Amino acid sequence: MSLPHAILTALLEKPSSGLELTRRFDRSIGYFWSATHQQIYRELGKLEAEGYIRALPSQQPTRGQKKSYGVLPAGRAELARWTAASQDPKPPRDTLLLRLRAAAVVGTEGIEADLRRHLVLHQRQLAEYEEIEQRDFGPGRGTAQDRLQHLILRAGIDLETFWTRWLTHALEEFEGLSTAEGS
Amino acid sequence: MSLPHAILTALLEKPSSGLELTRRFDRSIGYFWSATHQQIYRELGKLEAEGYIRALPSQQPTRGQKKSYGVLPAGRAELARWTAASQDPKPPRDTLLLRLRAAAVVGTEGIEADLRRHLVLHQRQLAEYEEIEQRDFGPGRGTAQDRLQHLILRAGIDLETFWTRWLTHALEEFEGLSTAEGS
DNA sequence: CAGGCCATGTAACAGGTTACATGATTCT
DNA sequence: AGAATCATGTAACCTGTTACATGGCCTG
């Protein structure tokens, strides 16, 4: 039950059409909640049926015609309710750690290269986040909204920092493994 | 396509029945790949049909009767293949960050209490991991397998450390928000 | 033999993924 | 007119979630 609320948030920030939403998910919200355009269209239909959003006037509902949505009061209320409601953190699902655990049983053949590849990807993501931080958040303290956004970005930066450090450490361990005792 | 491989790994570590697997998922593998008993039974059926595992002899297949599985050579081969295959990291899905982003739009009412609650939960998880580290991994360097397992545990510890730090920082920010400028 | 627990399983549904289809617009 | 692209949408499938059903075993 998160995608509809992600969409409501995005639409409150700026009324958009389905494809515009998809693009914005690829950039910002998708950093911690990704979605494909099919998911988004499906969900837009539901949200409209429930009376949380409405298609902005001036367009007829034909196929291939751009259609923008705006959030209705009921939608904003539902988003506020969901935001304030307590939710348990879900255990992470991480394939790489799972593969490492499997490697402890069936052998580490081939996984080191992928660790290296992941390290590069995380370094790249980290650099992207830091660039955004430089650009959007100067040293002075902005509005309350700015500080919240910065806080979220900080989570992204710290997470990617964790991964790059851990992967670096893991690769060092791997070198130790192969020099000291072979497979 | 990760659950079947998680199960193969667990079965290689130790042949088990469905419920035993469920319990082990709750403890160790579930720290980064959780699963309910329904998922596990469904997947055990598929794995058996594909010839990756087989029910150990000595039990008849009646309902309510314990049934243990062991991994066949084809299963081990499939696990090795999957472990070595390159996979892209998937963007994280984090509800809490999503809620913070929503809070930037509809107001932070009520979310601070949940941040505090999450902080406690992550501290607890961190303590649990550190206890395991104390108990299972001494100062000396063990076998290659031990070092891999330790590496995975380190990821858990560092992740929980990240969350506790970030949540602490976030709560400080919130105090700043309410004293300095109200809602 | 009643109640509780252990163990396996079915069913219905929600959410996410992949492949493909179709109408409109723009460019050549 | 044809091709490329933009935009919306359908369909099938897979994974994960929730609720419930059933049989066997143990204990009082």
Tab-separated table of C-alpha atoms (C1' of nucleotides) in Angstrom:
chain	number	residue	atom	x	y	z
A	1	MET	CA	0.000	0.000	0.000
A	2	SER	CA	2.734	2.479	-0.805
A	3	LEU	CA	2.601	3.132	-4.503
A	4	PRO	CA	-0.710	5.032	-4.408
A	5	HIS	CA	0.695	7.272	-1.685
A	6	ALA	CA	3.897	7.831	-3.606
A	7	ILE	CA	1.762	8.955	-6.531
A	8	LEU	CA	-0.377	11.233	-4.384
A	9	THR	CA	2.780	12.858	-3.041
A	10	ALA	CA	4.167	13.371	-6.526
A	11	LEU	CA	0.883	14.822	-7.773
A	12	LEU	CA	0.688	17.211	-4.837
A	13	GLU	CA	4.183	18.416	-5.601
A	14	LYS	CA	3.040	18.991	-9.178
A	15	PRO	CA	-0.011	17.832	-11.177
A	16	SER	CA	1.170	15.558	-13.967
A	17	SER	CA	0.209	13.036	-16.602
A	18	GLY	CA	1.099	9.360	-16.411
A	19	LEU	CA	4.280	9.593	-18.411
A	20	GLU	CA	5.445	12.697	-16.583
A	21	LEU	CA	4.958	10.796	-13.335
A	22	THR	CA	6.940	7.878	-14.706
A	23	ARG	CA	9.833	10.186	-15.556
A	24	ARG	CA	9.750	11.822	-12.145
A	25	PHE	CA	9.760	8.410	-10.506
A	26	ASP	CA	12.860	7.542	-12.491
A	27	ARG	CA	14.604	10.599	-11.148
A	28	SER	CA	13.635	11.443	-7.602
A	29	ILE	CA	10.948	9.437	-5.844
A	30	GLY	CA	12.117	6.271	-7.568
A	31	TYR	CA	15.375	6.489	-5.619
A	32	PHE	CA	13.473	4.753	-2.847
A	33	TRP	CA	10.241	3.696	-4.532
A	34	SER	CA	10.506	2.736	-8.168
A	35	ALA	CA	7.569	2.061	-10.483
A	36	THR	CA	7.009	1.308	-14.140
A	37	HIS	CA	4.538	3.178	-16.300
A	38	GLN	CA	2.147	0.203	-16.261
A	39	GLN	CA	1.972	0.264	-12.502
A	40	ILE	CA	1.425	3.985	-12.547
A	41	TYR	CA	-1.421	3.923	-15.072
A	42	ARG	CA	-3.110	1.092	-13.226
A	43	GLU	CA	-2.843	2.981	-9.983
A	44	LEU	CA	-4.001	6.274	-11.472
A	45	GLY	CA	-7.163	4.502	-12.597
A	46	LYS	CA	-7.794	3.177	-9.112
A	47	LEU	CA	-7.088	6.497	-7.442
A	48	GLU	CA	-9.499	8.250	-9.777
A	49	ALA	CA	-12.184	5.614	-9.146
A	50	GLU	CA	-11.774	6.106	-5.402
A	51	GLY	CA	-12.168	9.849	-5.715
A	52	TYR	CA	-8.669	10.723	-4.561
A	53	ILE	CA	-7.572	12.392	-7.792
A	54	ARG	CA	-9.275	13.744	-10.876
A	55	ALA	CA	-8.238	14.278	-14.465
A	56	LEU	CA	-7.761	17.981	-15.079
A	57	PRO	CA	-10.341	19.366	-17.502
A	58	SER	CA	-9.674	20.428	-21.113
A	59	GLN	CA	-8.841	16.956	-22.428
A	60	GLN	CA	-11.144	14.304	-23.773
A	61	PRO	CA	-10.426	10.771	-22.544
A	62	THR	CA	-9.211	9.239	-25.784
A	63	ARG	CA	-6.240	6.974	-26.090
A	64	GLY	CA	-2.893	8.547	-26.837
A	65	GLN	CA	-4.119	11.880	-25.505
A	66	LYS	CA	-2.201	13.422	-22.681
A	67	LYS	CA	-4.176	13.498	-19.464
A	68	SER	CA	-3.085	15.346	-16.337
A	69	TYR	CA	-4.247	14.563	-12.840
A	70	GLY	CA	-4.642	16.684	-9.741
A	71	VAL	CA	-5.220	15.622	-6.129
A	72	LEU	CA	-8.667	16.081	-4.567
A	73	PRO	CA	-9.170	16.958	-0.884
A	74	ALA	CA	-10.020	13.334	-0.102
A	75	GLY	CA	-6.695	12.300	-1.612
A	76	ARG	CA	-4.754	14.753	0.482
A	77	ALA	CA	-6.577	13.557	3.591
A	78	GLU	CA	-5.795	9.932	2.803
A	79	LEU	CA	-2.136	10.780	2.280
A	80	ALA	CA	-1.993	12.636	5.600
A	81	ARG	CA	-3.628	9.690	7.343
A	82	TRP	CA	-1.150	7.209	5.837
A	83	THR	CA	1.838	9.392	6.605
A	84	ALA	CA	0.937	9.676	10.267
A	85	ALA	CA	0.021	6.000	10.703
A	86	SER	CA	2.577	3.801	12.394
A	87	GLN	CA	4.210	1.157	10.195
A	88	ASP	CA	6.718	-1.552	10.987
A	89	PRO	CA	9.993	-1.529	9.085
A	90	LYS	CA	10.181	-4.438	6.665
A	91	PRO	CA	13.277	-6.628	6.648
A	92	PRO	CA	15.483	-5.721	3.692
A	93	ARG	CA	15.594	-8.005	0.663
A	94	ASP	CA	19.061	-8.100	-0.699
A	95	THR	CA	20.046	-10.502	-3.443
A	96	LEU	CA	23.745	-9.794	-3.165
A	97	LEU	CA	23.936	-10.836	0.481
A	98	LEU	CA	21.898	-13.900	-0.375
A	99	ARG	CA	24.351	-14.781	-3.121
A	100	LEU	CA	27.266	-14.378	-0.750
A	101	ARG	CA	25.620	-16.767	1.620
A	102	ALA	CA	25.096	-19.240	-1.216
A	103	ALA	CA	28.724	-18.725	-2.225
A	104	ALA	CA	29.771	-19.874	1.241
A	105	VAL	CA	28.235	-23.236	0.321
A	106	VAL	CA	28.747	-23.695	-3.426
A	107	GLY	CA	31.917	-21.654	-3.868
A	108	THR	CA	32.774	-18.040	-4.619
A	109	GLU	CA	33.495	-18.665	-8.292
A	110	GLY	CA	32.495	-15.631	-10.337
A	111	ILE	CA	30.958	-13.482	-7.634
A	112	GLU	CA	33.948	-11.233	-7.061
A	113	ALA	CA	33.579	-9.600	-10.454
A	114	ASP	CA	29.988	-8.721	-9.627
A	115	LEU	CA	31.016	-7.237	-6.285
A	116	ARG	CA	33.354	-4.960	-8.197
A	117	ARG	CA	30.584	-4.026	-10.607
A	118	HIS	CA	28.226	-3.216	-7.741
A	119	LEU	CA	30.891	-1.084	-6.107
A	120	VAL	CA	31.160	1.045	-9.233
A	121	LEU	CA	27.385	1.397	-9.493
A	122	HIS	CA	27.077	2.486	-5.875
A	123	GLN	CA	29.949	4.923	-6.222
A	124	ARG	CA	28.190	6.396	-9.233
A	125	GLN	CA	24.892	6.726	-7.351
A	126	LEU	CA	26.704	8.309	-4.427
A	127	ALA	CA	28.331	10.856	-6.727
A	128	GLU	CA	24.912	11.672	-8.212
A	129	TYR	CA	23.403	12.247	-4.787
A	130	GLU	CA	26.316	14.422	-3.713
A	131	GLU	CA	25.942	16.489	-6.822
A	132	ILE	CA	22.286	17.058	-6.014
A	133	GLU	CA	23.243	18.038	-2.493
A	134	GLN	CA	25.772	20.568	-3.760
A	135	ARG	CA	23.278	22.012	-6.204
A	136	ASP	CA	20.113	22.130	-4.117
A	137	PHE	CA	21.214	22.467	-0.524
A	138	GLY	CA	23.652	25.182	0.362
A	139	PRO	CA	25.207	25.723	3.791
A	140	GLY	CA	22.432	28.001	5.137
A	141	ARG	CA	19.347	26.378	6.663
A	142	GLY	CA	16.389	26.741	4.341
A	143	THR	CA	12.682	26.329	5.027
A	144	ALA	CA	11.306	23.405	7.007
A	145	GLN	CA	10.443	21.720	3.705
A	146	ASP	CA	13.990	22.104	2.422
A	147	ARG	CA	15.383	20.607	5.565
A	148	LEU	CA	13.102	17.590	5.284
A	149	GLN	CA	14.110	17.047	1.679
A	150	HIS	CA	17.745	17.365	2.656
A	151	LEU	CA	17.245	14.823	5.405
A	152	ILE	CA	15.863	12.320	2.881
A	153	LEU	CA	18.757	12.960	0.522
A	154	ARG	CA	21.140	12.444	3.441
A	155	ALA	CA	19.656	8.968	3.926
A	156	GLY	CA	20.423	8.179	0.308
A	157	ILE	CA	23.982	9.481	0.622
A	158	ASP	CA	24.632	7.594	3.839
A	159	LEU	CA	23.177	4.393	2.417
A	160	GLU	CA	25.363	4.536	-0.670
A	161	THR	CA	28.335	5.372	1.518
A	162	PHE	CA	27.636	2.262	3.549
A	163	TRP	CA	27.523	0.115	0.426
A	164	THR	CA	30.708	1.475	-1.087
A	165	ARG	CA	32.570	0.973	2.188
A	166	TRP	CA	31.210	-2.490	2.780
A	167	LEU	CA	31.889	-3.615	-0.783
A	168	THR	CA	35.438	-2.278	-0.574
A	169	HIS	CA	35.928	-4.202	2.635
A	170	ALA	CA	34.407	-7.319	1.076
A	171	LEU	CA	36.770	-7.151	-1.892
A	172	GLU	CA	39.743	-6.867	0.462
A	173	GLU	CA	38.518	-9.991	2.248
A	174	PHE	CA	38.265	-11.781	-1.063
A	175	GLU	CA	41.874	-10.995	-1.884
A	176	GLY	CA	42.820	-12.391	1.497
A	177	LEU	CA	40.815	-15.538	0.802
A	178	SER	CA	42.430	-16.296	-2.537
A	179	THR	CA	46.029	-15.517	-1.533
A	180	ALA	CA	45.883	-17.275	1.827
A	181	GLU	CA	43.937	-20.414	1.125
A	182	GLY	CA	42.708	-20.644	-2.455
A	183	SER	CA	39.136	-21.689	-3.199
B	1	MET	CA	13.859	-15.459	-8.692
B	2	SER	CA	15.559	-15.411	-5.301
B	3	LEU	CA	13.386	-17.395	-2.950
B	4	PRO	CA	14.099	-20.787	-4.569
B	5	HIS	CA	17.821	-20.091	-4.309
B	6	ALA	CA	17.500	-19.007	-0.707
B	7	ILE	CA	15.802	-22.335	-0.018
B	8	LEU	CA	18.440	-24.325	-1.884
B	9	THR	CA	21.128	-22.625	0.188
B	10	ALA	CA	19.321	-23.380	3.421
B	11	LEU	CA	18.787	-27.018	2.417
B	12	LEU	CA	22.440	-27.436	1.506
B	13	GLU	CA	23.424	-26.081	4.881
B	14	LYS	CA	21.084	-28.638	6.425
B	15	PRO	CA	18.276	-30.829	5.003
B	16	SER	CA	15.004	-29.753	6.591
B	17	SER	CA	11.250	-29.934	6.483
B	18	GLY	CA	9.041	-27.014	5.525
B	19	LEU	CA	8.453	-25.772	9.027
B	20	GLU	CA	12.088	-26.115	9.993
B	21	LEU	CA	12.953	-23.999	6.975
B	22	THR	CA	10.396	-21.425	8.029
B	23	ARG	CA	11.984	-21.168	11.452
B	24	ARG	CA	15.463	-20.863	10.044
B	25	PHE	CA	14.250	-18.127	7.727
B	26	ASP	CA	12.900	-16.290	10.732
B	27	ARG	CA	16.302	-16.402	12.355
B	28	SER	CA	19.151	-16.152	9.919
B	29	ILE	CA	18.456	-16.059	6.197
B	30	GLY	CA	15.308	-14.033	6.794
B	31	TYR	CA	17.470	-11.136	8.003
B	32	PHE	CA	17.846	-10.270	4.352
B	33	TRP	CA	15.290	-12.524	2.643
B	34	SER	CA	12.157	-13.224	4.623
B	35	ALA	CA	9.472	-15.723	3.667
B	36	THR	CA	6.283	-17.122	5.166
B	37	HIS	CA	5.571	-20.822	5.446
B	38	GLN	CA	3.072	-20.659	2.578
B	39	GLN	CA	5.676	-19.295	0.228
B	40	ILE	CA	8.107	-21.961	1.339
B	41	TYR	CA	5.711	-24.872	0.817
B	42	ARG	CA	4.722	-23.577	-2.589
B	43	GLU	CA	8.355	-23.226	-3.579
B	44	LEU	CA	9.335	-26.632	-2.196
B	45	GLY	CA	6.703	-28.183	-4.441
B	46	LYS	CA	8.090	-26.394	-7.499
B	47	LEU	CA	11.691	-27.264	-6.669
B	48	GLU	CA	10.767	-30.904	-6.284
B	49	ALA	CA	8.869	-30.889	-9.590
B	50	GLU	CA	11.907	-29.392	-11.318
B	51	GLY	CA	14.177	-32.092	-9.943
B	52	TYR	CA	16.289	-29.742	-7.804
B	53	ILE	CA	15.403	-31.328	-4.463
B	54	ARG	CA	13.822	-34.551	-3.297
B	55	ALA	CA	11.897	-35.605	-0.232
B	56	LEU	CA	14.099	-37.770	1.937
B	57	PRO	CA	12.834	-41.379	2.143
B	58	SER	CA	11.233	-42.976	5.208
B	59	GLN	CA	8.114	-40.815	5.259
B	60	GLN	CA	4.894	-41.330	3.381
B	61	PRO	CA	3.438	-38.213	1.764
B	62	THR	CA	0.357	-37.781	3.924
B	63	ARG	CA	-0.834	-34.503	5.267
B	64	GLY	CA	0.378	-33.479	8.695
B	65	GLN	CA	3.375	-35.780	8.331
B	66	LYS	CA	6.816	-34.259	8.579
B	67	LYS	CA	8.686	-34.370	5.289
B	68	SER	CA	12.378	-33.497	4.936
B	69	TYR	CA	14.041	-32.392	1.721
B	70	GLY	CA	17.580	-32.720	0.439
B	71	VAL	CA	19.250	-31.024	-2.524
B	72	LEU	CA	19.976	-33.015	-5.679
B	73	PRO	CA	23.057	-32.412	-7.866
B	74	ALA	CA	20.937	-30.464	-10.365
B	75	GLY	CA	19.840	-28.181	-7.536
B	76	ARG	CA	23.383	-27.500	-6.429
B	77	ALA	CA	24.380	-26.775	-10.033
B	78	GLU	CA	21.479	-24.341	-10.459
B	79	LEU	CA	22.445	-22.565	-7.238
B	80	ALA	CA	26.073	-22.263	-8.363
B	81	ARG	CA	24.935	-20.876	-11.710
B	82	TRP	CA	22.680	-18.298	-10.068
B	83	THR	CA	25.321	-17.276	-7.553
B	84	ALA	CA	27.906	-16.590	-10.232
B	85	ALA	CA	25.496	-14.799	-12.594
B	86	SER	CA	25.679	-11.023	-12.673
B	87	GLN	CA	22.660	-9.178	-11.295
B	88	ASP	CA	21.859	-5.498	-11.083
B	89	PRO	CA	21.199	-4.044	-7.652
B	90	LYS	CA	17.572	-3.091	-7.258
B	91	PRO	CA	16.681	0.350	-5.924
B	92	PRO	CA	15.660	0.105	-2.274
B	93	ARG	CA	12.009	0.348	-1.330
B	94	ASP	CA	11.656	2.247	1.850
B	95	THR	CA	8.296	3.303	3.197
B	96	LEU	CA	9.715	5.512	5.910
B	97	LEU	CA	11.607	7.724	3.475
B	98	LEU	CA	8.492	7.856	1.323
B	99	ARG	CA	6.450	8.981	4.312
B	100	LEU	CA	8.964	11.677	5.120
B	101	ARG	CA	8.667	12.938	1.598
B	102	ALA	CA	4.898	12.958	1.916
B	103	ALA	CA	5.268	14.726	5.256
B	104	ALA	CA	7.123	17.517	3.484
B	105	VAL	CA	3.875	18.151	1.601
B	106	VAL	CA	1.025	17.299	3.983
B	107	GLY	CA	2.743	18.040	7.290
B	108	THR	CA	4.844	16.133	9.786
B	109	GLU	CA	1.980	15.539	12.192
B	110	GLY	CA	2.428	12.192	13.932
B	111	ILE	CA	5.491	10.910	12.118
B	112	GLU	CA	8.026	11.831	14.783
B	113	ALA	CA	6.694	9.195	17.180
B	114	ASP	CA	7.161	6.552	14.534
B	115	LEU	CA	10.720	7.684	13.863
B	116	ARG	CA	11.399	7.143	17.556
B	117	ARG	CA	9.808	3.712	17.400
B	118	HIS	CA	11.888	2.738	14.384
B	119	LEU	CA	15.012	3.930	16.141
B	120	VAL	CA	14.343	1.561	19.031
B	121	LEU	CA	13.665	-1.349	16.669
B	122	HIS	CA	16.877	-0.770	14.748
B	123	GLN	CA	18.869	-0.445	17.945
B	124	ARG	CA	17.434	-3.745	19.074
B	125	GLN	CA	18.311	-5.440	15.795
B	126	LEU	CA	21.802	-3.990	15.972
B	127	ALA	CA	22.256	-5.360	19.485
B	128	GLU	CA	21.105	-8.785	18.294
B	129	TYR	CA	23.598	-8.800	15.432
B	130	GLU	CA	26.412	-7.700	17.716
B	131	GLU	CA	25.579	-10.459	20.130
B	132	ILE	CA	25.805	-12.986	17.308
B	133	GLU	CA	29.131	-11.507	16.292
B	134	GLN	CA	30.473	-11.838	19.834
B	135	ARG	CA	29.277	-15.398	20.120
B	136	ASP	CA	30.165	-16.816	16.707
B	137	PHE	CA	33.139	-14.823	15.485
B	138	GLY	CA	36.117	-14.438	17.763
B	139	PRO	CA	39.195	-12.331	17.070
B	140	GLY	CA	41.144	-15.070	15.225
B	141	ARG	CA	40.464	-15.575	11.522
B	142	GLY	CA	38.514	-18.777	10.961
B	143	THR	CA	37.977	-20.768	7.781
B	144	ALA	CA	37.094	-19.148	4.478
B	145	GLN	CA	33.462	-20.051	5.141
B	146	ASP	CA	33.534	-18.371	8.542
B	147	ARG	CA	34.983	-15.239	7.065
B	148	LEU	CA	32.268	-15.092	4.410
B	149	GLN	CA	29.555	-15.524	7.031
B	150	HIS	CA	31.174	-12.825	9.137
B	151	LEU	CA	31.259	-10.516	6.132
B	152	ILE	CA	27.515	-10.959	5.665
B	153	LEU	CA	26.873	-10.289	9.344
B	154	ARG	CA	29.033	-7.164	9.073
B	155	ALA	CA	26.706	-5.901	6.356
B	156	GLY	CA	23.781	-6.331	8.731
B	157	ILE	CA	25.598	-4.551	11.543
B	158	ASP	CA	26.703	-1.672	9.355
B	159	LEU	CA	23.220	-1.284	7.888
B	160	GLU	CA	21.590	-1.107	11.299
B	161	THR	CA	24.287	1.291	12.431
B	162	PHE	CA	23.445	3.495	9.488
B	163	TRP	CA	19.758	3.489	10.395
B	164	THR	CA	20.273	4.256	14.077
B	165	ARG	CA	22.596	7.136	13.229
B	166	TRP	CA	20.363	8.543	10.551
B	167	LEU	CA	17.227	8.270	12.687
B	168	THR	CA	19.004	9.967	15.588
B	169	HIS	CA	20.033	12.758	13.265
B	170	ALA	CA	16.505	12.987	11.868
B	171	LEU	CA	15.012	13.330	15.339
B	172	GLU	CA	17.440	16.138	16.152
B	173	GLU	CA	16.322	17.902	13.000
B	174	PHE	CA	12.712	17.510	14.056
B	175	GLU	CA	13.373	19.142	17.392
B	176	GLY	CA	14.995	22.000	15.511
B	177	LEU	CA	11.943	22.264	13.259
B	178	SER	CA	9.398	22.495	16.035
B	179	THR	CA	11.334	24.896	18.290
B	180	ALA	CA	12.478	27.196	15.505
B	181	GLU	CA	9.433	27.520	13.294
B	182	GLY	CA	6.510	25.435	14.456
B	183	SER	CA	4.616	23.260	11.962
C	1	DC	C1'	-11.876	-37.369	24.434
C	2	DA	C1'	-11.042	-32.318	24.324
C	3	DG	C1'	-7.807	-28.785	23.497
C	4	DG	C1'	-3.558	-27.275	21.894
C	5	DC	C1'	0.158	-27.557	19.039
C	6	DC	C1'	2.856	-29.299	15.042
C	7	DA	C1'	3.005	-29.706	10.148
C	8	DT	C1'	1.369	-29.357	5.590
C	9	DG	C1'	-1.486	-27.433	2.554
C	10	DT	C1'	-5.509	-24.501	-0.394
C	11	DA	C1'	-7.560	-20.283	-1.924
C	12	DA	C1'	-8.057	-15.612	-2.903
C	13	DC	C1'	-5.957	-11.540	-3.503
C	14	DA	C1'	-2.544	-7.579	-3.963
C	15	DG	C1'	1.515	-5.842	-5.920
C	16	DG	C1'	5.264	-5.977	-9.309
C	17	DT	C1'	7.237	-7.475	-14.038
C	18	DT	C1'	7.335	-8.218	-18.939
C	19	DA	C1'	5.553	-8.147	-23.393
C	20	DC	C1'	2.725	-6.241	-26.399
C	21	DA	C1'	-1.144	-3.156	-28.560
C	22	DT	C1'	-3.022	1.190	-30.072
C	23	DG	C1'	-3.972	6.127	-30.909
C	24	DA	C1'	-1.920	10.749	-31.567
C	25	DT	C1'	1.827	13.879	-33.017
C	26	DT	C1'	5.842	15.299	-35.339
C	27	DC	C1'	9.396	15.084	-38.640
C	28	DT	C1'	11.054	13.927	-43.285
D	1	DA	C1'	2.624	8.801	-46.857
D	2	DG	C1'	6.023	6.508	-43.737
D	3	DA	C1'	8.804	6.336	-39.634
D	4	DA	C1'	9.809	7.718	-35.105
D	5	DT	C1'	8.224	9.082	-30.918
D	6	DC	C1'	4.924	10.246	-27.291
D	7	DA	C1'	1.262	8.639	-24.454
D	8	DT	C1'	-1.999	5.508	-22.722
D	9	DG	C1'	-3.442	1.175	-22.061
D	10	DT	C1'	-4.298	-4.568	-21.934
D	11	DA	C1'	-2.893	-9.117	-20.733
D	12	DA	C1'	-0.387	-12.731	-18.705
D	13	DC	C1'	2.457	-14.030	-15.326
D	14	DC	C1'	5.165	-14.310	-11.010
D	15	DT	C1'	5.935	-13.204	-6.235
D	16	DG	C1'	4.319	-12.066	-1.791
D	17	DT	C1'	0.370	-11.666	1.737
D	18	DT	C1'	-3.612	-13.075	4.417
D	19	DA	C1'	-6.980	-16.128	5.898
D	20	DC	C1'	-8.315	-20.432	6.513
D	21	DA	C1'	-8.506	-25.848	6.308
D	22	DT	C1'	-6.923	-30.431	7.534
D	23	DG	C1'	-4.483	-34.302	9.608
D	24	DG	C1'	-1.528	-36.104	13.233
D	25	DC	C1'	0.376	-36.022	17.834
D	26	DC	C1'	0.633	-35.015	22.753
D	27	DT	C1'	-1.120	-33.850	27.214
D	28	DG	C1'	-4.485	-33.413	30.832
